[in-house]
mmCIF file of C-alpha atoms in Angstrom:
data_model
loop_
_atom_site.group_PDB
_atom_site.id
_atom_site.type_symbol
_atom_site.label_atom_id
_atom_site.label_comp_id
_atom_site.label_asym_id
_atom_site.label_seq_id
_atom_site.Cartn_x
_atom_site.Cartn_y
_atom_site.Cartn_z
ATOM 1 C CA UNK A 865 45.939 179.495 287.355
ATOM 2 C CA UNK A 866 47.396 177.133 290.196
ATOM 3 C CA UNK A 867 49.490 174.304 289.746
ATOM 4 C CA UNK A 868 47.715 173.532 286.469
ATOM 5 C CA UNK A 869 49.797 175.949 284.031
ATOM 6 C CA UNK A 870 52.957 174.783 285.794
ATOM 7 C CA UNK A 871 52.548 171.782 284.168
ATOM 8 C CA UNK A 872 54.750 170.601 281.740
ATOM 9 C CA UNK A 873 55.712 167.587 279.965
ATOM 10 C CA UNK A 874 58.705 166.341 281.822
ATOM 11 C CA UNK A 875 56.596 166.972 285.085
ATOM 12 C CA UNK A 876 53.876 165.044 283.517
ATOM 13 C CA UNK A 877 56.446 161.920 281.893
ATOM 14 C CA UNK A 878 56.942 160.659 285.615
ATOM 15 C CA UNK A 879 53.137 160.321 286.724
ATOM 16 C CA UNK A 880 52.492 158.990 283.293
ATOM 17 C CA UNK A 881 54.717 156.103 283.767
ATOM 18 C CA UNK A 882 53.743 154.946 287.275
ATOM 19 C CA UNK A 883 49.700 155.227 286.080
ATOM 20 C CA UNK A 884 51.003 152.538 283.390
ATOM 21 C CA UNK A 885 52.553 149.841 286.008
ATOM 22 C CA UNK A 886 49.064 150.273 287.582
ATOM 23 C CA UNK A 887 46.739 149.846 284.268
ATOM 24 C CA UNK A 888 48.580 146.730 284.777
ATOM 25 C CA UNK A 889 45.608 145.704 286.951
ATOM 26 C CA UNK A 890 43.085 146.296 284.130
ATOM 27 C CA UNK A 891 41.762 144.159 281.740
ATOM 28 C CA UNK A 892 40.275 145.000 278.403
ATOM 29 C CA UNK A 893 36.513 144.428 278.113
ATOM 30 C CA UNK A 894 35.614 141.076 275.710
ATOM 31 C CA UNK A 895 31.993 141.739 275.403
ATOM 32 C CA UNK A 896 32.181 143.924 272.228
ATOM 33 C CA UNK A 897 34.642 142.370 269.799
ATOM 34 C CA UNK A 898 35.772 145.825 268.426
ATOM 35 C CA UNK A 899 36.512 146.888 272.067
ATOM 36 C CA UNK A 900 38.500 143.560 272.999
ATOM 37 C CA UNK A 901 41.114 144.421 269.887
ATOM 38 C CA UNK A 902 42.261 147.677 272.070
ATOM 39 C CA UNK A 903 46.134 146.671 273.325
ATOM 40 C CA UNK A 904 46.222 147.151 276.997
ATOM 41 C CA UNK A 905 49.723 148.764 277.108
ATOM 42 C CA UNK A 906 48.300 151.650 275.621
ATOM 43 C CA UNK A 907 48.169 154.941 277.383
ATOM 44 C CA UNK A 908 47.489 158.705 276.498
ATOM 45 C CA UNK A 909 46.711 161.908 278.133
ATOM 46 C CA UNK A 910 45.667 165.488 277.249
ATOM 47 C CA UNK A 911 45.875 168.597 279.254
ATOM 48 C CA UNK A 912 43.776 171.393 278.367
ATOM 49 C CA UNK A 913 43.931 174.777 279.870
ATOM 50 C CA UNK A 914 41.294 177.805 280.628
ATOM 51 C CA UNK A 915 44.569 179.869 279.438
ATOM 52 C CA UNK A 916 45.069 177.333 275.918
ATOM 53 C CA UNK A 917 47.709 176.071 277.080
ATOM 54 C CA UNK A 918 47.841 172.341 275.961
ATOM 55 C CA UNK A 919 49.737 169.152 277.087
ATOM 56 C CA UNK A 920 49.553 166.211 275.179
ATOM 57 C CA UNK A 921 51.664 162.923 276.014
ATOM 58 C CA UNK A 922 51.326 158.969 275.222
ATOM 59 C CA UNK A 923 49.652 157.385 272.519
ATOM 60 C CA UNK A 924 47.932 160.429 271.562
ATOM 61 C CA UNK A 925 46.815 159.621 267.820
ATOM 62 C CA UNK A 926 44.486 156.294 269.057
ATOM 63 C CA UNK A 927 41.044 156.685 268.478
ATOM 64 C CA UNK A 928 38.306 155.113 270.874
ATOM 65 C CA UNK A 929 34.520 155.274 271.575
ATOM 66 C CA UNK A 930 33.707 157.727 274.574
ATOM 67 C CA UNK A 931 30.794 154.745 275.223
ATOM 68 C CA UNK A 932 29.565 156.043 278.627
ATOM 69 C CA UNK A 933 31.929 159.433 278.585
ATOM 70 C CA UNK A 934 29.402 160.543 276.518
ATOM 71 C CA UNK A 935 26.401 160.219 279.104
ATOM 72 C CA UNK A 936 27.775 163.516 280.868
ATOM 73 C CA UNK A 937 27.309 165.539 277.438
ATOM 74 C CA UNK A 938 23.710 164.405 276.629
ATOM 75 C CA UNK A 939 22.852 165.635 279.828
ATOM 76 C CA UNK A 940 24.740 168.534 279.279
ATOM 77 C CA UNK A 941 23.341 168.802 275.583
ATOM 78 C CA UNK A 942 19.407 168.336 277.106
ATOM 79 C CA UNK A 943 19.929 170.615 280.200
ATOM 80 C CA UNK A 944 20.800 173.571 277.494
ATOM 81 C CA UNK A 945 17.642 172.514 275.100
ATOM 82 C CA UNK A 946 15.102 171.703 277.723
ATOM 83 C CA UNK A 947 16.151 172.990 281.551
ATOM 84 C CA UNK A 948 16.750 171.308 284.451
ATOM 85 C CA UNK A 949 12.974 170.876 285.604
ATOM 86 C CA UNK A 950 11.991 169.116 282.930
ATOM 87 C CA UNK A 951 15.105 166.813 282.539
ATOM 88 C CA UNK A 952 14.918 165.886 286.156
ATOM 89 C CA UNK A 953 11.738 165.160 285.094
ATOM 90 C CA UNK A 954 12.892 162.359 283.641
ATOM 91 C CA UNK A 955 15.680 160.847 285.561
ATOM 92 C CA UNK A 956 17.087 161.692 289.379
ATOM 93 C CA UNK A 957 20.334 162.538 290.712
ATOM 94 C CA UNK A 958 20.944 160.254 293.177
ATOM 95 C CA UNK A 959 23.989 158.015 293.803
ATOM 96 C CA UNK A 960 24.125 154.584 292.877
ATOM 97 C CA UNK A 961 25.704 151.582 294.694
ATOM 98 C CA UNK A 962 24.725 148.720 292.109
ATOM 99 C CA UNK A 963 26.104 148.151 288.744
ATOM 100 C CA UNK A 964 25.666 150.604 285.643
ATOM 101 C CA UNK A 965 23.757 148.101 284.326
ATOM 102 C CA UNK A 966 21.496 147.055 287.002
ATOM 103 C CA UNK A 967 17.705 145.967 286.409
ATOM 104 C CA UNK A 968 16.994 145.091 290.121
ATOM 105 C CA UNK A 969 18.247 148.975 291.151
ATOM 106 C CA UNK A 970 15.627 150.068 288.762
ATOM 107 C CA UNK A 971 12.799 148.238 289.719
ATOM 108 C CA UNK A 972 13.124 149.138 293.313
ATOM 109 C CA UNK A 973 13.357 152.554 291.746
ATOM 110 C CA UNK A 974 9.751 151.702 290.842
ATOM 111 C CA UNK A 975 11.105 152.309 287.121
ATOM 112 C CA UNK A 976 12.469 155.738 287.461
ATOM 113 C CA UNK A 977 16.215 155.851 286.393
ATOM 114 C CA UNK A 978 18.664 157.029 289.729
ATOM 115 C CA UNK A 979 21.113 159.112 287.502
ATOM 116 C CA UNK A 980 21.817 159.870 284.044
ATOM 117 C CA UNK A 981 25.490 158.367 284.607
ATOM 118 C CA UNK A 982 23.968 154.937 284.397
ATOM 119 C CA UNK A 983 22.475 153.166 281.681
ATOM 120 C CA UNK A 984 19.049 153.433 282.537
ATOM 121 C CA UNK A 985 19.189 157.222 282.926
ATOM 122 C CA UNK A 986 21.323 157.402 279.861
ATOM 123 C CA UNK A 987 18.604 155.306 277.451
ATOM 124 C CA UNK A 988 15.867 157.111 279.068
ATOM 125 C CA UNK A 989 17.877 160.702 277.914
ATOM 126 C CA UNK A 990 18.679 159.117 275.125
ATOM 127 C CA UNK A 991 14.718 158.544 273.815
ATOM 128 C CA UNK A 992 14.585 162.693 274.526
ATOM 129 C CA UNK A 993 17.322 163.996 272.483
ATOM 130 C CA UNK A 994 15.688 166.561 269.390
ATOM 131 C CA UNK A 995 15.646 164.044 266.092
ATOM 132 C CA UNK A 996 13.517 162.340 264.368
ATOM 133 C CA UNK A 997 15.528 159.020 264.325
ATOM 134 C CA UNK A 998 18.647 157.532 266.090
ATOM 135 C CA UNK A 999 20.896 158.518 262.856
ATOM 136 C CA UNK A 1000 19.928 162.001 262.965
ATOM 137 C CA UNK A 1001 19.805 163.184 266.723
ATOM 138 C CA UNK A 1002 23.632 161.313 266.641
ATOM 139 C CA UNK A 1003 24.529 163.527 263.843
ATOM 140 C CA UNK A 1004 22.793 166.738 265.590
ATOM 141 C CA UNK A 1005 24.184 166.018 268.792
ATOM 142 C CA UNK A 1006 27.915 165.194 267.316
ATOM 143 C CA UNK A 1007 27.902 168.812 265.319
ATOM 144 C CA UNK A 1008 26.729 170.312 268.097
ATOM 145 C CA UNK A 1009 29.389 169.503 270.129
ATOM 146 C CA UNK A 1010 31.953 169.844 268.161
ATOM 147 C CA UNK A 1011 30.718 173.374 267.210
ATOM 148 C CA UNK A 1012 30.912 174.185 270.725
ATOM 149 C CA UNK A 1013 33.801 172.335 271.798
ATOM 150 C CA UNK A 1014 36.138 172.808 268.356
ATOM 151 C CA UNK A 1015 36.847 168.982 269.068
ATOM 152 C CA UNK A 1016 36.371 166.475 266.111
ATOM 153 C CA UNK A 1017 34.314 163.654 267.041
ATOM 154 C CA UNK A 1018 32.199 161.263 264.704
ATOM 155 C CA UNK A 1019 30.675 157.724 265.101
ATOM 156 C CA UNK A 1020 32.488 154.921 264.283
ATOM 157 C CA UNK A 1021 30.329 152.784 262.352
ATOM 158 C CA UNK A 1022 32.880 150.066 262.574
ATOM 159 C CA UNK A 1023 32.463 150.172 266.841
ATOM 160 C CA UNK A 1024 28.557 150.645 266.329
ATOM 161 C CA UNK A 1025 28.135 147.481 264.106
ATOM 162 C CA UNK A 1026 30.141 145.293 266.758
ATOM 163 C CA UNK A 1027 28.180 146.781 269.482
ATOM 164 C CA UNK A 1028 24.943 145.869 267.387
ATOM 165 C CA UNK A 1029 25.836 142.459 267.289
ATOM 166 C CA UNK A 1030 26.434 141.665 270.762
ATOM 167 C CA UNK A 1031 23.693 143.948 272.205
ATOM 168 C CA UNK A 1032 23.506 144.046 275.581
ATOM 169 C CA UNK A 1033 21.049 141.648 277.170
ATOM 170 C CA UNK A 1034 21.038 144.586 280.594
ATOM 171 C CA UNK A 1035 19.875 146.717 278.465
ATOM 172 C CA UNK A 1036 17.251 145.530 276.278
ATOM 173 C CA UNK A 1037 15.933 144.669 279.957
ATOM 174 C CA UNK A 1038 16.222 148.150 281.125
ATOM 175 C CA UNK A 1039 14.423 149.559 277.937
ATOM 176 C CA UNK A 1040 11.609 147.230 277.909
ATOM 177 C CA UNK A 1041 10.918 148.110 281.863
ATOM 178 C CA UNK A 1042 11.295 151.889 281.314
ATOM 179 C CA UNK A 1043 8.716 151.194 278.271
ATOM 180 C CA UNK A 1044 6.733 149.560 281.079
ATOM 181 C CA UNK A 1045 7.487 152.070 284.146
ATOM 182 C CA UNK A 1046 6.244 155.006 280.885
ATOM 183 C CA UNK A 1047 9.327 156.261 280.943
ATOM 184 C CA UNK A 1048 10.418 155.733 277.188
ATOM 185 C CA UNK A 1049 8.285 157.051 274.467
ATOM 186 C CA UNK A 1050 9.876 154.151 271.975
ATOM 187 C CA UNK A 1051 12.180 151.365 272.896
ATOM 188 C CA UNK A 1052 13.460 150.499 269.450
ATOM 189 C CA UNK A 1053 14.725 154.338 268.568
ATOM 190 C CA UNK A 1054 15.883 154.791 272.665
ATOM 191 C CA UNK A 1055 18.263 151.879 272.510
ATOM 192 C CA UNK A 1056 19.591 152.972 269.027
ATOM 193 C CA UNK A 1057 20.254 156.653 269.999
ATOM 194 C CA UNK A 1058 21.822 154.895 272.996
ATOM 195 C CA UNK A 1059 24.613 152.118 271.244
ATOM 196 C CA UNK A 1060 25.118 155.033 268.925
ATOM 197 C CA UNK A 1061 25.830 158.066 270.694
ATOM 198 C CA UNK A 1062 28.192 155.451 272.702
ATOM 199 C CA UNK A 1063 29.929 154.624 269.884
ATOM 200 C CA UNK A 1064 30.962 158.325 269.356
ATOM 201 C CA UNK A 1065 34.833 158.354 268.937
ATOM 202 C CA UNK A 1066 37.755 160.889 268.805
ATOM 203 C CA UNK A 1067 41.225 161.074 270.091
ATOM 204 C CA UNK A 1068 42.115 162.116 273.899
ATOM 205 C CA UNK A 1069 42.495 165.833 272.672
ATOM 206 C CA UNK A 1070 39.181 165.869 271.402
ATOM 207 C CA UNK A 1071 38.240 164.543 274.732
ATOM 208 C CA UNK A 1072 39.682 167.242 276.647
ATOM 209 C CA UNK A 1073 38.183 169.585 274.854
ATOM 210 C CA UNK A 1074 34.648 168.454 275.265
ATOM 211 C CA UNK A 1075 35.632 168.438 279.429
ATOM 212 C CA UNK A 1076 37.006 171.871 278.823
ATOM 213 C CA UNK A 1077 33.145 173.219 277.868
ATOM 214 C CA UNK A 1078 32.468 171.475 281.852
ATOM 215 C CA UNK A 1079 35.664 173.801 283.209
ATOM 216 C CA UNK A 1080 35.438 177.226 282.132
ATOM 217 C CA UNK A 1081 32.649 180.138 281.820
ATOM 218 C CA UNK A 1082 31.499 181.413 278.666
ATOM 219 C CA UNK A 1083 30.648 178.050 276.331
ATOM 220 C CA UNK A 1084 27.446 177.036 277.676
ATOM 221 C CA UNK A 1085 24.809 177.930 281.006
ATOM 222 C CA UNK A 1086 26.986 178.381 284.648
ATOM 223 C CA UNK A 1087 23.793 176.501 286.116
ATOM 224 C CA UNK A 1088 23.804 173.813 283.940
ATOM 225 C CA UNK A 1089 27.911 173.586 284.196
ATOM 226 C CA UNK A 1090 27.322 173.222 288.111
ATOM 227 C CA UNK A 1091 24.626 170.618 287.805
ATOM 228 C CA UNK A 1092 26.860 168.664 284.886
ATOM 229 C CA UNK A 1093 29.486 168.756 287.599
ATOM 230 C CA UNK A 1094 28.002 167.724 290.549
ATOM 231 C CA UNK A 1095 26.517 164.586 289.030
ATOM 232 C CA UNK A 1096 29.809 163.823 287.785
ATOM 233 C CA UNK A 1097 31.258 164.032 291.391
ATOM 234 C CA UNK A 1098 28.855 161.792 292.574
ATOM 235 C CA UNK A 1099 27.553 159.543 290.065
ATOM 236 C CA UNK A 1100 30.431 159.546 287.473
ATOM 237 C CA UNK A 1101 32.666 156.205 288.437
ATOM 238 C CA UNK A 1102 29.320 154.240 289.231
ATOM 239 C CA UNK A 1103 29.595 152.785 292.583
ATOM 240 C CA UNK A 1104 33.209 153.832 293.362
ATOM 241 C CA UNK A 1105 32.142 157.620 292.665
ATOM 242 C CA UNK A 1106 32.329 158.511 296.668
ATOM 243 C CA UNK A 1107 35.738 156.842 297.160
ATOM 244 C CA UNK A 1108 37.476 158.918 294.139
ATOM 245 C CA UNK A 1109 35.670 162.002 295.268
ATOM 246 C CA UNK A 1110 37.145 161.854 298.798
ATOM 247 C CA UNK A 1111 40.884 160.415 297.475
ATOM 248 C CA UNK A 1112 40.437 163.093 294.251
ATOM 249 C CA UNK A 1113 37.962 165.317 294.803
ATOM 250 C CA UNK A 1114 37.236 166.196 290.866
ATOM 251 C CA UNK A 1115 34.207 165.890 288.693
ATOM 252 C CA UNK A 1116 35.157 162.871 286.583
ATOM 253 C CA UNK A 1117 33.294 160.145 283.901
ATOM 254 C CA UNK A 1118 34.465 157.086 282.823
ATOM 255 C CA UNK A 1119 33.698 154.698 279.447
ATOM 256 C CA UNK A 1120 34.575 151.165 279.233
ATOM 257 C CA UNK A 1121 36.367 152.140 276.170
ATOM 258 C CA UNK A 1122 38.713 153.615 278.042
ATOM 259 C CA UNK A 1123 37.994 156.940 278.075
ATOM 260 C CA UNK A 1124 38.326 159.176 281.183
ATOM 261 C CA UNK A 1125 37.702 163.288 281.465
ATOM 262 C CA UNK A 1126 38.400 164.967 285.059
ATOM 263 C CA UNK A 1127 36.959 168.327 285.418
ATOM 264 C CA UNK A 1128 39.347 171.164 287.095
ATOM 265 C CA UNK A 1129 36.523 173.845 287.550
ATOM 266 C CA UNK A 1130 37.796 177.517 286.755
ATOM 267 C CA UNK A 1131 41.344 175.716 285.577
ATOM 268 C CA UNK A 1132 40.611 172.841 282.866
ATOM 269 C CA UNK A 1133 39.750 169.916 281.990
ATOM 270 C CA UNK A 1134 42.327 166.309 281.770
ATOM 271 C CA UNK A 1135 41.276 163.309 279.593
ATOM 272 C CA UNK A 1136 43.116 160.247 279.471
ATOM 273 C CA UNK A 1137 42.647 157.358 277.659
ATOM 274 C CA UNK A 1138 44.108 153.936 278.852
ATOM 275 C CA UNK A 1139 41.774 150.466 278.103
ATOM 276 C CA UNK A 1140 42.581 148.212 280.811
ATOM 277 C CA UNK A 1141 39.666 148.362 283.622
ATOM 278 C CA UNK A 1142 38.719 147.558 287.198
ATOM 279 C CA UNK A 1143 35.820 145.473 288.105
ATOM 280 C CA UNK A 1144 33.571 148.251 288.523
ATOM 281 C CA UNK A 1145 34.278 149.875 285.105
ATOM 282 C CA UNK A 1146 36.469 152.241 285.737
ATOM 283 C CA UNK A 1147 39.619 152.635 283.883
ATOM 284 C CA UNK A 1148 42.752 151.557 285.984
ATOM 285 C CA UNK A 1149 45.662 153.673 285.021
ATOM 286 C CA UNK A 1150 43.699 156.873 284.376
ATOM 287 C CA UNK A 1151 42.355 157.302 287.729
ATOM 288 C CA UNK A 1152 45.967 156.360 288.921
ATOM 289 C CA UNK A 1153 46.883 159.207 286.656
ATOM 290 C CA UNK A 1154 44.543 162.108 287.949
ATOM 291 C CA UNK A 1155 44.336 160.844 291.251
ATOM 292 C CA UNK A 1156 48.554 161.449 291.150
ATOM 293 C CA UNK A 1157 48.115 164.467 289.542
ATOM 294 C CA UNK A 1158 45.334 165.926 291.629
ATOM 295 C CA UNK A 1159 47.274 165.026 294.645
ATOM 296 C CA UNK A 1160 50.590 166.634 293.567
ATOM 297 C CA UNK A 1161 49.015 169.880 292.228
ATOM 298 C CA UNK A 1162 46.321 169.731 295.330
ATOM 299 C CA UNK A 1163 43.836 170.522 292.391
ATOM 300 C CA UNK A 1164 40.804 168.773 294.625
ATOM 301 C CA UNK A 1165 37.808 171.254 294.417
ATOM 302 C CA UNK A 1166 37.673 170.554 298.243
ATOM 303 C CA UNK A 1167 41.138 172.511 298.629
#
């Protein structure tokens, strides 16, 4: 491996505090109460290798909802049940430039969803994940990740309930014109499998470990790694996805939990979790992070 097994603590101390002046920027999201409690001075990273190698530094032992981190696994998680032709079926791969949480976009879409990285691809994949209720395809699709993965994630009920209580006027919007459009088979169990797969939580390790199944061969379908990839790269950070691929150049997803995975195809995968965010989204001093990090070890997938 490159400049990624070089990497060491020390060498990883220095980036770690300049990412922090940055989060600076951010501000915590207020819309879900259980999200607004997150202190913004709070900062981890983890570092996991194709080799095993692990680097872990920051507030590694907070745990936080992946909320729309987790849209790059259902896809991930439907592409290995169902194939690519029929997922595509139901949502496109093409680049956004509104909001993740835009109804306009999606009726001059005509209804169909642009991406899977935004919410109206991610309900619509959401109504298509194998279960029989919200409840259980969350519990089938959390064991089957961390099967594969060997990460530890679970829902946080605590998260879920807050995020039930302020639902989301965007989406109930979204849901009730994909119900329109025929693109959901039923609302009601769509938007639940949605606000709870979102409210999936587990520590920046665990994190890592779920990009890790994005990074190297052997866990799940090459195809299906590629495709995972290449939406990230251009869908990932929601309108600001072609800036950070031409200043980073990595696969990456964001949450507005916090949460932040960048893919190192053939080398690893780095999470980071730090809950102060840009307008867009986007979390401030994690993309400050890789993007320092990607520069220094030129680990760009253009390079």
């Amino acid at each position: 491996m490159k400049g990624f097994e070089k990497l060491t603590t020390t060498g990883l101390s220095a980036w770690i505090e300049q990412a922090k002046i940055q989060a600076k920027q951010g501000r915590v999201i207020d819309r879900i109460p259980q999200l607004a409690l997150a202190d913004p001075s709070w900062f981890a990273v983890h570092v996991c290798c194709k080799s095993g190698k692990n680097i872990s530094f920051g507030d590694t032992s907070c745990i936080f909802p992946l909320m729309s981190v987790i849209k790059t696994f259902s896809l991930l998680y439907l592409l290995e049940h169902f194939g690519a032709e029929t997922v595509f079926g139901w949502v496109g791969v093409e680049p956004s430039d509104a909001p993740f949480n835009s109804l306009e976009q999606l009726v001059s879409d005509r209804g169909r969803p642009r991406n899977p990285m935004i919410n109206s691809g991610a309900i619509t994949l959401a109504d298509k994940l194998p279960g029989k209720d919200a409840t259980q395809r969350t519990l089938l699709f959390c064991q089957w990740l961390n099967q594969l993965a060997g990460c530890q994630i679970s829902l946080d009920e605590v998260m879920l309930a807050s995020v039930r209580l302020t639902r989301s006027k965007a989406n109930e919007a979204i849901a009730n014109y994909l119900t329109e459009t025929g693109y959901l088979e039923n609302l009601e169990i769509a938007l639940d499998t949605y606000e709870q797969i979102c409210c999936i939580s587990g520590r920046v390790e665990d994190l890592a470990l779920l990009g890790k199944l994005l990074a190297c061969d052997g866990l799940v379908n090459p195809q299906n790694r590629r495709i995972v990839n290449a939406v990230m790269l251009t869908c990932g950070l929601y309108e600001a996805s072609a800036e950070f691929a031409v200043r980073i150049g990595l696969p990456m997803k964001s949450g507005i939990g916090g949460g932040l995975v960048a893919i190192v195809p053939g080398e690893g995968a780095i999470a980071c979790y730090s809950p102060g965010l840009d307008d867009i989204g986007n979390p401030v001093g994690a993309i400050a992070f890789v993007e320092a990090l990607a520069q220094e070890l030129q680990l760009s997938v253009f390079s």
